[in-house]
Short mmCIF file of C-alpha atoms and ligand atoms in Angstrom, two decimals:
data_model
loop_
_atom_site.label_atom_id
_atom_site.label_comp_id
_atom_site.label_asym_id
_atom_site.label_seq_id
_atom_site.Cartn_x
_atom_site.Cartn_y
_atom_site.Cartn_z
CA UNK A 1 -17.95 -50.20 -20.41
CA UNK A 2 -18.68 -47.47 -22.88
CA UNK A 3 -15.67 -45.49 -23.83
CA UNK A 4 -17.40 -42.17 -23.66
CA UNK A 5 -14.60 -39.76 -24.60
CA UNK A 6 -16.39 -36.48 -23.98
CA UNK A 7 -19.49 -34.99 -22.49
CA UNK A 8 -21.63 -33.18 -25.02
CA UNK A 9 -20.69 -29.69 -23.78
CA UNK A 10 -16.91 -30.30 -23.56
CA UNK A 11 -16.22 -27.86 -26.33
CA UNK A 12 -14.35 -24.56 -26.69
CA UNK A 13 -15.94 -22.18 -27.47
CA UNK A 14 -18.91 -23.33 -25.35
CA UNK A 15 -22.00 -23.80 -27.58
CA UNK A 16 -25.08 -21.71 -27.05
CA UNK A 17 -27.39 -24.64 -26.28
CA UNK A 18 -26.31 -28.13 -25.19
CA UNK A 19 -29.01 -30.74 -24.41
CA UNK A 20 -27.38 -34.08 -23.47
CA UNK A 21 -29.42 -37.25 -23.79
CA UNK A 22 -27.39 -39.99 -22.10
CA UNK A 23 -29.80 -42.65 -23.42
CA UNK A 24 -28.87 -41.63 -26.98
CA UNK A 25 -25.15 -42.18 -27.19
CA UNK A 26 -23.77 -43.14 -30.58
CA UNK A 27 -21.25 -45.99 -30.73
CA UNK A 28 -18.92 -45.89 -33.71
CA UNK A 29 -19.18 -49.29 -35.37
CA UNK A 30 -17.37 -50.84 -38.30
CA UNK A 31 -19.73 -49.72 -41.04
CA UNK A 32 -19.13 -46.00 -41.09
CA UNK A 33 -20.52 -43.85 -43.82
CA UNK A 34 -20.92 -40.15 -44.51
CA UNK A 35 -23.75 -38.79 -46.60
CA UNK A 36 -24.14 -35.16 -47.72
CA UNK A 37 -25.83 -32.83 -50.07
CA UNK A 38 -23.70 -32.41 -53.18
CA UNK A 39 -23.10 -28.75 -52.26
CA UNK A 40 -21.42 -29.93 -49.07
CA UNK A 41 -19.15 -32.48 -50.69
CA UNK A 42 -15.97 -30.79 -49.36
CA UNK A 43 -17.28 -30.86 -45.82
CA UNK A 44 -18.28 -34.50 -46.19
CA UNK A 45 -14.77 -35.36 -47.31
CA UNK A 46 -13.25 -33.48 -44.39
CA UNK A 47 -15.52 -35.36 -42.00
CA UNK A 48 -14.76 -38.72 -43.61
CA UNK A 49 -11.03 -38.01 -43.32
CA UNK A 50 -11.33 -37.04 -39.62
CA UNK A 51 -13.31 -40.27 -38.96
CA UNK A 52 -10.78 -42.41 -40.82
CA UNK A 53 -7.97 -40.94 -38.72
CA UNK A 54 -9.57 -41.35 -35.30
CA UNK A 55 -11.21 -44.72 -35.94
CA UNK A 56 -8.52 -46.28 -38.12
CA UNK A 57 -11.43 -47.74 -40.11
CA UNK A 58 -12.58 -47.23 -43.67
CA UNK A 59 -15.33 -44.68 -44.09
CA UNK A 60 -17.53 -44.81 -47.14
CA UNK A 61 -19.33 -41.91 -48.77
CA UNK A 62 -22.95 -42.61 -49.68
CA UNK A 63 -25.16 -40.48 -51.89
CA UNK A 64 -28.47 -39.18 -50.60
CA UNK A 65 -28.62 -36.67 -47.81
CA UNK A 66 -29.67 -38.92 -44.95
CA UNK A 67 -28.42 -42.36 -45.71
CA UNK A 68 -25.13 -42.42 -43.78
CA UNK A 69 -24.33 -43.00 -40.18
CA UNK A 70 -22.93 -39.43 -40.33
CA UNK A 71 -25.18 -36.98 -42.18
CA UNK A 72 -24.49 -33.54 -43.39
CA UNK A 73 -27.56 -31.45 -44.12
CA UNK A 74 -27.58 -28.07 -45.75
CA UNK A 75 -30.88 -26.37 -45.03
CA UNK A 76 -32.57 -23.54 -46.79
CA UNK A 77 -31.55 -21.20 -49.52
CA UNK A 78 -27.86 -22.07 -49.36
CA UNK A 79 -28.38 -24.99 -51.70
CA UNK A 80 -28.88 -22.40 -54.43
CA UNK A 81 -25.70 -20.54 -53.77
CA UNK A 82 -24.35 -21.40 -57.21
CA UNK A 83 -27.17 -19.53 -58.84
CA UNK A 84 -26.48 -16.44 -56.84
CA UNK A 85 -23.76 -14.45 -58.63
CA UNK A 86 -22.72 -12.43 -55.61
CA UNK A 87 -22.16 -15.37 -53.34
CA UNK A 88 -19.35 -17.80 -54.07
CA UNK A 89 -19.75 -21.01 -52.07
CA UNK A 90 -15.99 -21.30 -51.57
CA UNK A 91 -15.89 -17.81 -50.08
CA UNK A 92 -19.16 -17.71 -48.30
CA UNK A 93 -17.91 -15.43 -45.58
CA UNK A 94 -20.88 -13.15 -45.22
CA UNK A 95 -21.82 -12.83 -41.57
CA UNK A 96 -25.55 -13.51 -42.06
CA UNK A 97 -27.67 -15.61 -44.35
CA UNK A 98 -30.82 -14.13 -45.87
CA UNK A 99 -33.04 -15.25 -43.05
CA UNK A 100 -30.95 -13.12 -40.73
CA UNK A 101 -29.40 -16.13 -39.03
CA UNK A 102 -25.65 -15.97 -38.60
CA UNK A 103 -24.02 -17.87 -41.46
CA UNK A 104 -22.02 -19.81 -38.85
CA UNK A 105 -25.09 -21.13 -37.01
CA UNK A 106 -25.38 -24.94 -36.91
CA UNK A 107 -26.90 -27.86 -35.04
CA UNK A 108 -25.58 -31.31 -34.19
CA UNK A 109 -27.91 -34.18 -33.35
CA UNK A 110 -26.45 -37.38 -31.92
CA UNK A 111 -28.65 -40.44 -31.37
CA UNK A 112 -27.93 -44.20 -31.38
CA UNK A 113 -28.51 -44.46 -35.19
CA UNK A 114 -26.76 -41.43 -36.52
CA UNK A 115 -24.84 -38.21 -36.09
CA UNK A 116 -26.28 -35.25 -38.03
CA UNK A 117 -24.61 -31.92 -38.76
CA UNK A 118 -27.00 -29.32 -40.02
CA UNK A 119 -26.55 -25.66 -41.12
CA UNK A 120 -27.80 -23.10 -43.58
CA UNK A 121 -24.39 -22.66 -45.13
CA UNK A 122 -21.10 -24.49 -45.60
CA UNK A 123 -19.63 -22.03 -43.13
CA UNK A 124 -22.04 -23.31 -40.51
CA UNK A 125 -21.24 -26.89 -41.36
CA UNK A 126 -17.56 -26.14 -40.96
CA UNK A 127 -18.26 -24.73 -37.48
CA UNK A 128 -20.22 -27.88 -36.70
CA UNK A 129 -17.31 -30.00 -37.81
CA UNK A 130 -14.96 -28.14 -35.38
CA UNK A 131 -17.34 -28.91 -32.58
CA UNK A 132 -17.59 -32.60 -33.53
CA UNK A 133 -13.81 -32.77 -33.76
CA UNK A 134 -13.59 -31.86 -30.07
CA UNK A 135 -16.14 -34.55 -29.18
CA UNK A 136 -13.98 -37.20 -30.85
CA UNK A 137 -10.76 -38.52 -29.25
CA UNK A 138 -7.57 -36.74 -30.34
CA UNK A 139 -5.72 -40.01 -31.01
CA UNK A 140 -6.96 -43.13 -32.82
CA UNK A 141 -9.05 -45.27 -30.52
CA UNK A 142 -10.64 -48.72 -30.85
CA UNK A 143 -13.89 -47.86 -29.20
CA UNK A 144 -15.47 -44.54 -29.60
CA UNK A 145 -18.80 -43.41 -28.20
CA UNK A 146 -20.18 -39.97 -28.98
CA UNK A 147 -22.42 -38.40 -26.31
CA UNK A 148 -26.09 -38.38 -27.25
CA UNK A 149 -28.15 -35.23 -27.47
CA UNK A 150 -28.44 -31.99 -29.36
CA UNK A 151 -26.26 -28.86 -29.76
CA UNK A 152 -27.57 -25.67 -31.28
CA UNK A 153 -25.03 -22.98 -31.74
CA UNK A 154 -24.25 -19.64 -33.28
CA UNK A 155 -21.67 -16.91 -32.60
CA UNK A 156 -22.17 -13.83 -30.48
CA UNK A 157 -19.89 -11.67 -32.70
CA UNK A 158 -19.36 -12.02 -36.47
CA UNK A 159 -15.65 -11.09 -36.15
CA UNK A 160 -13.42 -13.29 -34.07
CA UNK A 161 -9.83 -12.67 -34.99
CA UNK A 162 -6.18 -12.97 -34.26
CA UNK A 163 -3.19 -11.18 -35.81
CA UNK A 164 0.33 -12.27 -36.79
CA UNK A 165 3.09 -9.62 -37.04
CA UNK A 166 5.10 -10.65 -40.10
CA UNK A 167 7.07 -7.41 -40.09
CA UNK A 168 9.04 -7.69 -36.87
CA UNK A 169 9.67 -11.32 -37.70
CA UNK A 170 8.70 -12.99 -40.93
CA UNK A 171 6.78 -16.29 -40.77
CA UNK A 172 6.54 -18.16 -44.04
CA UNK A 173 3.56 -19.78 -45.77
CA UNK A 174 4.01 -23.20 -44.02
CA UNK A 175 3.96 -21.57 -40.58
CA UNK A 176 0.97 -19.40 -41.46
CA UNK A 177 -0.98 -22.39 -42.79
CA UNK A 178 -0.24 -24.32 -39.62
CA UNK A 179 -1.44 -21.34 -37.55
CA UNK A 180 -4.62 -21.11 -39.65
CA UNK A 181 -5.28 -24.86 -39.03
CA UNK A 182 -5.04 -24.27 -35.25
CA UNK A 183 -7.15 -21.15 -35.04
CA UNK A 184 -9.91 -22.52 -37.26
CA UNK A 185 -10.52 -25.30 -34.73
CA UNK A 186 -11.39 -22.60 -32.20
CA UNK A 187 -13.81 -20.97 -34.64
CA UNK A 188 -11.53 -17.96 -35.05
CA UNK A 189 -12.63 -16.65 -38.42
CA UNK A 190 -10.27 -13.77 -39.20
CA UNK A 191 -6.55 -13.67 -39.50
CA UNK A 192 -5.13 -10.15 -39.63
CA UNK A 193 -1.62 -10.09 -41.15
CA UNK A 194 0.51 -7.11 -40.07
CA UNK A 195 2.51 -7.08 -43.33
CA UNK A 196 4.60 -3.94 -42.90
CA UNK A 197 6.40 -2.00 -40.21
CA UNK A 198 9.60 -0.02 -39.63
CA UNK A 199 11.71 -3.19 -39.69
CA UNK A 200 10.29 -5.04 -42.72
CA UNK A 201 7.91 -5.12 -45.71
CA UNK A 202 6.52 -8.63 -46.33
CA UNK A 203 4.30 -8.53 -49.44
CA UNK A 204 5.45 -8.08 -53.00
CA UNK A 205 3.85 -5.03 -54.68
CA UNK A 206 3.96 -4.59 -58.50
CA UNK A 207 5.93 -1.56 -59.59
CA UNK A 208 7.71 -1.19 -56.24
CA UNK A 209 10.22 -4.06 -56.24
CA UNK A 210 12.55 -2.52 -53.65
CA UNK A 211 9.88 -2.77 -50.95
CA UNK A 212 10.47 -6.51 -50.73
CA UNK A 213 14.06 -6.63 -52.14
CA UNK A 214 15.18 -4.33 -49.39
CA UNK A 215 12.30 -4.68 -46.92
CA UNK A 216 12.20 -8.49 -47.05
CA UNK A 217 15.85 -9.03 -47.54
CA UNK A 218 18.61 -10.24 -45.23
CA UNK A 219 18.93 -8.40 -41.98
CA UNK A 220 15.30 -7.28 -41.79
CA UNK A 221 13.12 -7.74 -38.70
CA UNK A 222 13.87 -7.05 -35.08
CA UNK A 223 17.59 -7.68 -34.47
CA UNK A 224 17.84 -8.48 -38.16
CA UNK A 225 16.57 -11.97 -37.35
CA UNK A 226 13.36 -12.15 -39.41
CA UNK A 227 13.98 -11.84 -43.19
CA UNK A 228 11.58 -12.92 -45.87
CA UNK A 229 8.45 -11.87 -47.74
CA UNK A 230 5.43 -13.33 -49.48
CA UNK A 231 5.24 -13.22 -53.26
CA UNK A 232 1.89 -12.26 -54.65
CA UNK A 233 1.31 -15.88 -55.53
CA UNK A 234 2.16 -17.08 -52.03
CA UNK A 235 -0.19 -14.53 -50.56
CA UNK A 236 -3.00 -15.47 -52.92
CA UNK A 237 -2.47 -19.15 -52.03
CA UNK A 238 -2.62 -18.35 -48.35
CA UNK A 239 -5.83 -16.38 -48.80
CA UNK A 240 -7.37 -19.39 -50.58
CA UNK A 241 -6.08 -21.80 -47.94
CA UNK A 242 -7.61 -19.66 -45.22
CA UNK A 243 -10.93 -19.30 -47.13
CA UNK A 244 -11.23 -23.10 -47.42
CA UNK A 245 -11.23 -23.06 -43.60
CA UNK A 246 -13.62 -20.10 -43.43
CA UNK A 247 -10.88 -17.79 -42.23
CA UNK A 248 -10.83 -14.28 -43.81
CA UNK A 249 -7.38 -12.75 -44.27
CA UNK A 250 -7.28 -9.11 -43.20
CA UNK A 251 -4.15 -7.52 -44.71
CA UNK A 252 -2.59 -4.54 -42.92
CA UNK A 253 -0.37 -1.91 -44.50
CA UNK A 254 0.60 0.31 -41.56
CA UNK A 255 0.74 4.06 -42.33
CA UNK A 256 1.45 6.96 -42.04
CA UNK A 257 3.83 5.86 -39.19
CA UNK A 258 5.73 2.58 -38.92
CA UNK A 259 7.23 3.10 -42.40
CA UNK A 260 10.96 3.34 -41.94
CA UNK A 261 11.73 0.47 -44.30
CA UNK A 262 9.61 2.12 -47.03
CA UNK A 263 11.87 5.18 -46.82
CA UNK A 264 14.96 3.07 -46.80
CA UNK A 265 13.80 1.44 -50.02
CA UNK A 266 12.43 4.62 -51.63
CA UNK A 267 14.17 7.79 -50.24
CA UNK A 268 11.91 9.93 -52.47
CA UNK A 269 9.20 9.25 -49.87
CA UNK A 270 11.02 11.05 -47.08
CA UNK A 271 10.45 14.73 -46.31
CA UNK A 272 13.74 15.84 -47.77
CA UNK A 273 14.29 13.04 -50.23
CA UNK A 274 17.41 11.89 -48.43
CA UNK A 275 18.02 8.24 -47.57
CA UNK A 276 17.43 6.95 -44.05
CA UNK A 277 19.29 4.03 -42.49
CA UNK A 278 17.48 0.69 -41.90
CA UNK A 279 16.50 -0.04 -38.31
CA UNK A 280 16.08 -3.31 -36.50
CA UNK A 281 15.36 -2.04 -32.97
CA UNK A 282 11.86 -2.19 -31.52
CA UNK A 283 11.30 1.57 -31.12
CA UNK A 284 8.01 3.00 -32.47
CA UNK A 285 6.73 6.40 -33.54
CA UNK A 286 9.75 7.84 -35.31
CA UNK A 287 8.90 7.40 -39.04
CA UNK A 288 6.19 8.93 -41.12
CA UNK A 289 4.98 9.25 -44.67
CA UNK A 290 4.76 12.90 -45.70
CA UNK A 291 1.20 14.22 -45.91
CA UNK A 292 2.13 17.19 -48.05
CA UNK A 293 3.81 15.26 -50.90
CA UNK A 294 1.91 13.95 -53.92
CA UNK A 295 4.43 11.11 -54.30
CA UNK A 296 3.08 9.76 -51.02
CA UNK A 297 -0.42 9.24 -52.40
CA UNK A 298 0.77 7.75 -55.64
CA UNK A 299 2.66 5.16 -53.64
CA UNK A 300 -0.21 4.54 -51.20
CA UNK A 301 -2.78 4.15 -53.99
CA UNK A 302 -0.59 1.66 -55.84
CA UNK A 303 -0.24 -0.37 -52.68
CA UNK A 304 -3.92 -0.24 -51.72
CA UNK A 305 -4.93 -1.23 -55.26
CA UNK A 306 -2.53 -4.15 -55.33
CA UNK A 307 -3.42 -5.48 -51.92
CA UNK A 308 -7.16 -5.06 -52.60
CA UNK A 309 -6.82 -6.94 -55.89
CA UNK A 310 -5.20 -9.86 -54.11
CA UNK A 311 -7.68 -9.94 -51.21
CA UNK A 312 -11.20 -11.21 -51.77
CA UNK A 313 -12.23 -10.54 -48.15
CA UNK A 314 -14.07 -7.32 -47.30
CA UNK A 315 -11.45 -5.59 -45.11
CA UNK A 316 -8.24 -3.64 -45.60
CA UNK A 317 -6.39 -2.52 -42.49
CA UNK A 318 -4.52 0.74 -42.94
CA UNK A 319 -2.76 0.85 -39.55
CA UNK A 320 -2.77 4.45 -38.32
CA UNK A 321 -1.23 3.71 -34.90
CA UNK A 322 1.45 5.50 -32.99
CA UNK A 323 2.11 8.16 -35.64
CA UNK A 324 3.97 10.25 -33.06
CA UNK A 325 6.12 11.98 -35.63
CA UNK A 326 3.24 12.95 -37.86
CA UNK A 327 1.81 16.36 -36.87
CA UNK A 328 -1.86 15.94 -35.90
CA UNK A 329 -3.09 18.10 -38.82
CA UNK A 330 -0.97 16.09 -41.30
CA UNK A 331 -2.31 12.88 -39.79
CA UNK A 332 -5.87 14.00 -40.50
CA UNK A 333 -4.92 15.25 -43.97
CA UNK A 334 -3.29 11.93 -44.76
CA UNK A 335 -6.25 9.82 -43.59
CA UNK A 336 -8.75 12.07 -45.37
CA UNK A 337 -6.98 11.15 -48.61
CA UNK A 338 -6.19 7.53 -47.79
CA UNK A 339 -9.28 6.07 -46.01
CA UNK A 340 -11.51 6.60 -49.09
CA UNK A 341 -9.01 4.69 -51.23
CA UNK A 342 -10.00 1.52 -49.44
CA UNK A 343 -13.58 2.13 -50.57
CA UNK A 344 -12.41 3.01 -54.08
CA UNK A 345 -10.92 -0.46 -54.38
CA UNK A 346 -13.91 -2.19 -52.86
CA UNK A 347 -12.72 -2.61 -49.28
CA UNK A 348 -13.93 -1.57 -45.85
CA UNK A 349 -11.13 0.24 -43.95
CA UNK A 350 -10.08 -0.93 -40.52
CA UNK A 351 -7.58 1.12 -38.58
CA UNK A 352 -6.05 1.16 -35.08
CA UNK A 353 -8.34 3.38 -33.03
CA UNK A 354 -6.18 6.51 -33.40
CA UNK A 355 -7.92 6.89 -36.78
CA UNK A 356 -10.99 8.05 -34.85
CA UNK A 357 -9.27 11.49 -34.75
CA UNK A 358 -9.80 11.77 -38.55
CA UNK A 359 -12.95 12.11 -40.67
CA UNK A 360 -14.06 8.52 -41.11
CA UNK A 361 -16.03 7.08 -44.03
CA UNK A 362 -19.21 5.59 -42.51
CA UNK A 363 -18.04 2.02 -42.93
CA UNK A 364 -14.58 2.50 -41.33
CA UNK A 365 -13.86 0.34 -38.33
CA UNK A 366 -11.64 1.56 -35.39
CA UNK A 367 -9.81 -1.22 -33.64
CA UNK A 368 -9.26 -0.37 -29.94
CA UNK A 369 -5.90 -1.54 -28.71
CA UNK A 370 -4.92 0.50 -25.64
CA UNK A 371 -5.22 -0.25 -21.87
CA UNK A 372 -7.03 2.88 -20.72
CA UNK A 373 -10.56 2.41 -19.25
CA UNK A 374 -12.09 4.94 -21.66
CA UNK A 375 -11.50 6.44 -25.08
CA UNK A 376 -13.34 9.53 -26.25
CA UNK A 377 -12.55 9.05 -29.94
CA UNK A 378 -13.78 5.51 -30.08
CA UNK A 379 -16.93 6.39 -28.09
CA UNK A 380 -17.63 9.21 -30.52
CA UNK A 381 -17.11 6.91 -33.52
CA UNK A 382 -19.49 4.35 -31.95
CA UNK A 383 -22.09 7.09 -31.33
CA UNK A 384 -21.79 8.05 -35.02
CA UNK A 385 -22.64 4.46 -35.94
CA UNK A 386 -19.18 2.95 -36.56
CA UNK A 387 -18.54 -0.66 -35.75
CA UNK A 388 -15.56 -1.30 -33.47
CA UNK A 389 -13.19 -4.22 -33.01
CA UNK A 390 -12.05 -4.77 -29.45
CA UNK A 391 -8.41 -5.60 -28.79
CA UNK A 392 -7.55 -4.06 -25.42
CA UNK A 393 -3.92 -4.92 -24.85
CA UNK A 394 -4.37 -5.80 -21.20
CA UNK A 395 -6.87 -8.59 -22.16
CA UNK A 396 -6.10 -9.66 -25.69
CA UNK A 397 -2.40 -8.95 -26.54
CA UNK A 398 -0.90 -12.37 -27.06
CA UNK A 399 2.61 -10.85 -27.04
CA UNK A 400 2.30 -9.94 -23.35
CA UNK A 401 4.10 -12.21 -20.93
CA UNK A 402 1.85 -14.72 -19.10
CA UNK A 403 3.70 -14.14 -15.85
CA UNK A 404 7.05 -12.90 -14.65
CA UNK A 405 8.78 -16.11 -15.69
CA UNK A 406 7.62 -16.04 -19.33
CA UNK A 407 10.68 -16.51 -21.55
CA UNK A 408 9.07 -14.55 -24.43
CA UNK A 409 6.99 -11.48 -24.70
CA UNK A 410 6.68 -7.88 -23.58
CA UNK A 411 4.97 -6.42 -20.48
CA UNK A 412 4.02 -2.83 -21.26
CA UNK A 413 0.31 -3.71 -20.92
CA UNK A 414 0.90 -5.86 -17.81
CA UNK A 415 1.09 -9.61 -17.44
CA UNK A 416 -1.66 -11.51 -19.14
CA UNK A 417 -2.57 -14.84 -17.67
CA UNK A 418 -5.25 -17.15 -19.06
CA UNK A 419 -7.95 -16.11 -16.59
CA UNK A 420 -7.33 -12.42 -17.31
CA UNK A 421 -7.68 -13.10 -21.03
CA UNK A 422 -11.00 -14.86 -20.31
CA UNK A 423 -12.62 -12.94 -17.57
CA UNK A 424 -13.71 -9.67 -19.18
CA UNK A 425 -16.39 -8.61 -21.55
CA UNK A 426 -15.93 -6.65 -24.77
CA UNK A 427 -19.30 -4.89 -24.37
CA UNK A 428 -18.32 -3.17 -21.19
CA UNK A 429 -14.67 -2.49 -21.84
CA UNK A 430 -15.22 1.12 -23.07
CA UNK A 431 -17.95 3.54 -21.99
CA UNK A 432 -20.08 4.37 -24.99
CA UNK A 433 -19.10 1.22 -26.94
CA UNK A 434 -21.68 -1.40 -26.17
CA UNK A 435 -22.74 -4.71 -27.68
CA UNK A 436 -24.48 -3.12 -30.66
CA UNK A 437 -21.29 -1.22 -31.66
CA UNK A 438 -19.10 -4.28 -31.69
CA UNK A 439 -18.10 -6.10 -34.86
CA UNK A 440 -16.12 -8.39 -32.63
CA UNK A 441 -12.82 -9.10 -30.86
CA UNK A 442 -9.30 -9.71 -32.01
CA UNK A 443 -6.20 -10.98 -30.20
CA UNK A 444 -3.06 -9.55 -31.89
CA UNK A 445 0.33 -11.28 -31.61
CA UNK A 446 3.27 -8.93 -32.16
CA UNK A 447 6.58 -10.64 -32.92
CA UNK A 448 9.38 -8.50 -31.54
CA UNK A 449 10.46 -11.36 -29.22
CA UNK A 450 9.35 -14.33 -31.36
CA UNK A 451 11.62 -16.33 -33.67
CA UNK A 452 9.69 -19.48 -34.70
CA UNK A 453 6.27 -21.11 -35.13
CA UNK A 454 6.87 -22.81 -31.78
CA UNK A 455 7.14 -19.34 -30.23
CA UNK A 456 3.93 -18.24 -31.91
CA UNK A 457 2.13 -21.32 -30.57
CA UNK A 458 3.51 -20.77 -27.05
CA UNK A 459 2.14 -17.24 -26.89
CA UNK A 460 -1.19 -17.92 -28.68
CA UNK A 461 -2.23 -21.08 -26.90
CA UNK A 462 -4.03 -21.35 -24.60
CA UNK A 463 -4.87 -17.65 -24.47
CA UNK A 464 -6.43 -17.57 -27.93
CA UNK A 465 -8.89 -20.25 -26.78
CA UNK A 466 -10.07 -17.78 -24.11
CA UNK A 467 -10.56 -14.99 -26.62
CA UNK A 468 -12.33 -17.43 -28.98
CA UNK A 469 -14.90 -18.11 -26.30
CA UNK A 470 -15.22 -14.45 -25.38
CA UNK A 471 -16.11 -13.77 -29.03
CA UNK A 472 -18.44 -16.69 -29.61
CA UNK A 473 -20.25 -17.69 -26.42
CA UNK A 474 -23.14 -15.65 -24.94
CA UNK A 475 -21.88 -13.56 -22.10
CA UNK A 476 -24.23 -15.03 -19.53
CA UNK A 477 -23.05 -18.58 -20.27
CA UNK A 478 -19.38 -17.86 -19.74
CA UNK A 479 -17.78 -18.99 -16.55
CA UNK A 480 -14.05 -19.28 -15.75
CA UNK A 481 -14.34 -22.53 -13.77
CA UNK A 482 -16.17 -24.26 -16.61
CA UNK A 483 -13.73 -22.85 -19.18
CA UNK A 484 -10.77 -23.89 -17.14
CA UNK A 485 -12.00 -27.51 -16.97
CA UNK A 486 -12.77 -27.66 -20.69
CA UNK A 487 -9.40 -26.11 -21.49
CA UNK A 488 -7.58 -28.81 -19.53
CA UNK A 489 -9.01 -31.30 -21.99
CA UNK A 490 -7.70 -29.38 -25.01
CA UNK A 491 -4.12 -29.92 -23.78
CA UNK A 492 -3.82 -33.56 -25.01
CA UNK A 493 -5.38 -32.57 -28.31
CA UNK A 494 -2.80 -29.78 -28.84
CA UNK A 495 -0.06 -32.21 -27.81
CA UNK A 496 -1.28 -34.77 -30.36
CA UNK A 497 -1.23 -32.02 -33.04
CA UNK A 498 2.33 -31.03 -32.10
CA UNK A 499 1.32 -27.57 -30.88
CA UNK A 500 3.77 -26.04 -28.42
CA UNK A 501 1.18 -24.57 -26.09
CA UNK A 502 2.07 -22.95 -22.75
CA UNK A 503 1.24 -25.27 -19.86
CA UNK A 504 0.02 -22.42 -17.69
CA UNK A 505 -0.14 -23.35 -14.04
CA UNK A 506 -3.60 -21.82 -13.91
CA UNK A 507 -4.96 -24.94 -15.58
CA UNK A 508 -4.96 -28.53 -14.25
CA UNK A 509 -3.89 -30.02 -17.59
CA UNK A 510 -5.03 -33.54 -18.28
C1 LIG B 601 2.09 -1.40 -29.83
S1 LIG B 601 -0.55 -2.12 -30.79
C2 LIG B 601 2.06 -1.39 -31.23
C3 LIG B 601 2.98 -2.27 -31.96
C4 LIG B 601 3.88 -3.04 -31.02
C5 LIG B 601 3.09 -3.53 -29.83
C6 LIG B 601 3.87 -4.40 -28.90
C7 LIG B 601 -0.19 -1.17 -31.87
C8 LIG B 601 -1.26 -0.76 -32.68
N1 LIG B 601 1.08 -0.77 -31.99
O1 LIG B 601 3.76 -1.49 -32.85
O2 LIG B 601 4.38 -4.13 -31.75
O3 LIG B 601 2.62 -2.42 -29.13
O4 LIG B 601 3.03 -4.95 -27.95
#
């Protein structure tokens, strides 16, 4: 009996092309070795480590690209990355390689002699490794047989993201690292950190110490239950940790609304210069920076410069949502001054889609988050050539309750079951915003009702697996029944990893 643990296509997100060859299964034997190009040494070590864990056997590293039973091949120009000053191999997060192929494209070939991972970049090899991980058993096993055949794969969208709200409840570096580990396995490649809001400020900024002394201190967060902040060093370490897993951190500083804690810490930034009391309720739309005050822009520029300096990734999210207490003309004035600052410090601005009401620099990216079936501002931005990120709350908001019985979460966008998170398409969500306008999809997780990493996991999994497939797999290949069956098999893997996923009754968990 062959202990075939998985079929070749039992992977989330579903690969573009899966060609099984049942005559070519690979049986893991005692002499296991991994060979790789020197430029892919990190990946080789990760693979060796994974194999040691699931086989309980020693795994040797051999030199020479195609000498091992597991082979890692870097094809093409990428071998010369080191000679290219504008591409750092540790941070190779560009969406496309020079041949126009997505940088995450990869192939896996499994035959009786060997298992080969092949890609044009380390980023692609990392994606291949995540696929292979799902073809291996989740727990150590004596006999392991990998299904024979060939997978060829590449993403539909360059941007596949999720978001953690550190402002309503702070999650520390260990929790964030754990979350990064889980999302990277689903080929989610962007983590947006909502670092500031009315209830808290979670990133140290030079020259503005009270932001975190006050804004990260005791009693901050919703119900005062989520204190804490990241030092600059902790943030930089997290960015590096994410980059090593090909996850780009997208920092958000929310403005001009959602700034109550800023004005608690620095009353000179209120309209009349008078102090305001801290707030720990979950109301929105009552606070605003003052568009007509020069102090505002000195503050904002200091923050944007500091965050940009700490962030190697291309994006800076400036919020822009729910500025209900900012007069519309002030809102436009504010963004006319602030959006170009992202560019000044080398970043591409993302903003919640309300920013479409302002004059946008050509590279600015509106992120659609509402539940309405159409949005004139976003359609106009798309027509003007802007890329858009899709996060419609009724399909992607991981803080919505799964069903009426969900112990956590909100329901203003409706209940969001797993099928509902899966069964939609970003390219026909908004009229005038088609495939060619989409940078990708993101599933935000707001933390008003969350108190722990276990809560984060409960809300994110399994729905984030659905969004991961929506963002990666070609539309025509996606099918709920197939996804549902593959998802059932992820359950034991999450259990083995200690992930507190929601055992949704929509899935026949294994
Ligand atoms: C709306 S989504 C908000 C957040 C809340 C969230 C709760 C968005 C851009 N703004 O301030 O946390 O709803 O679901």
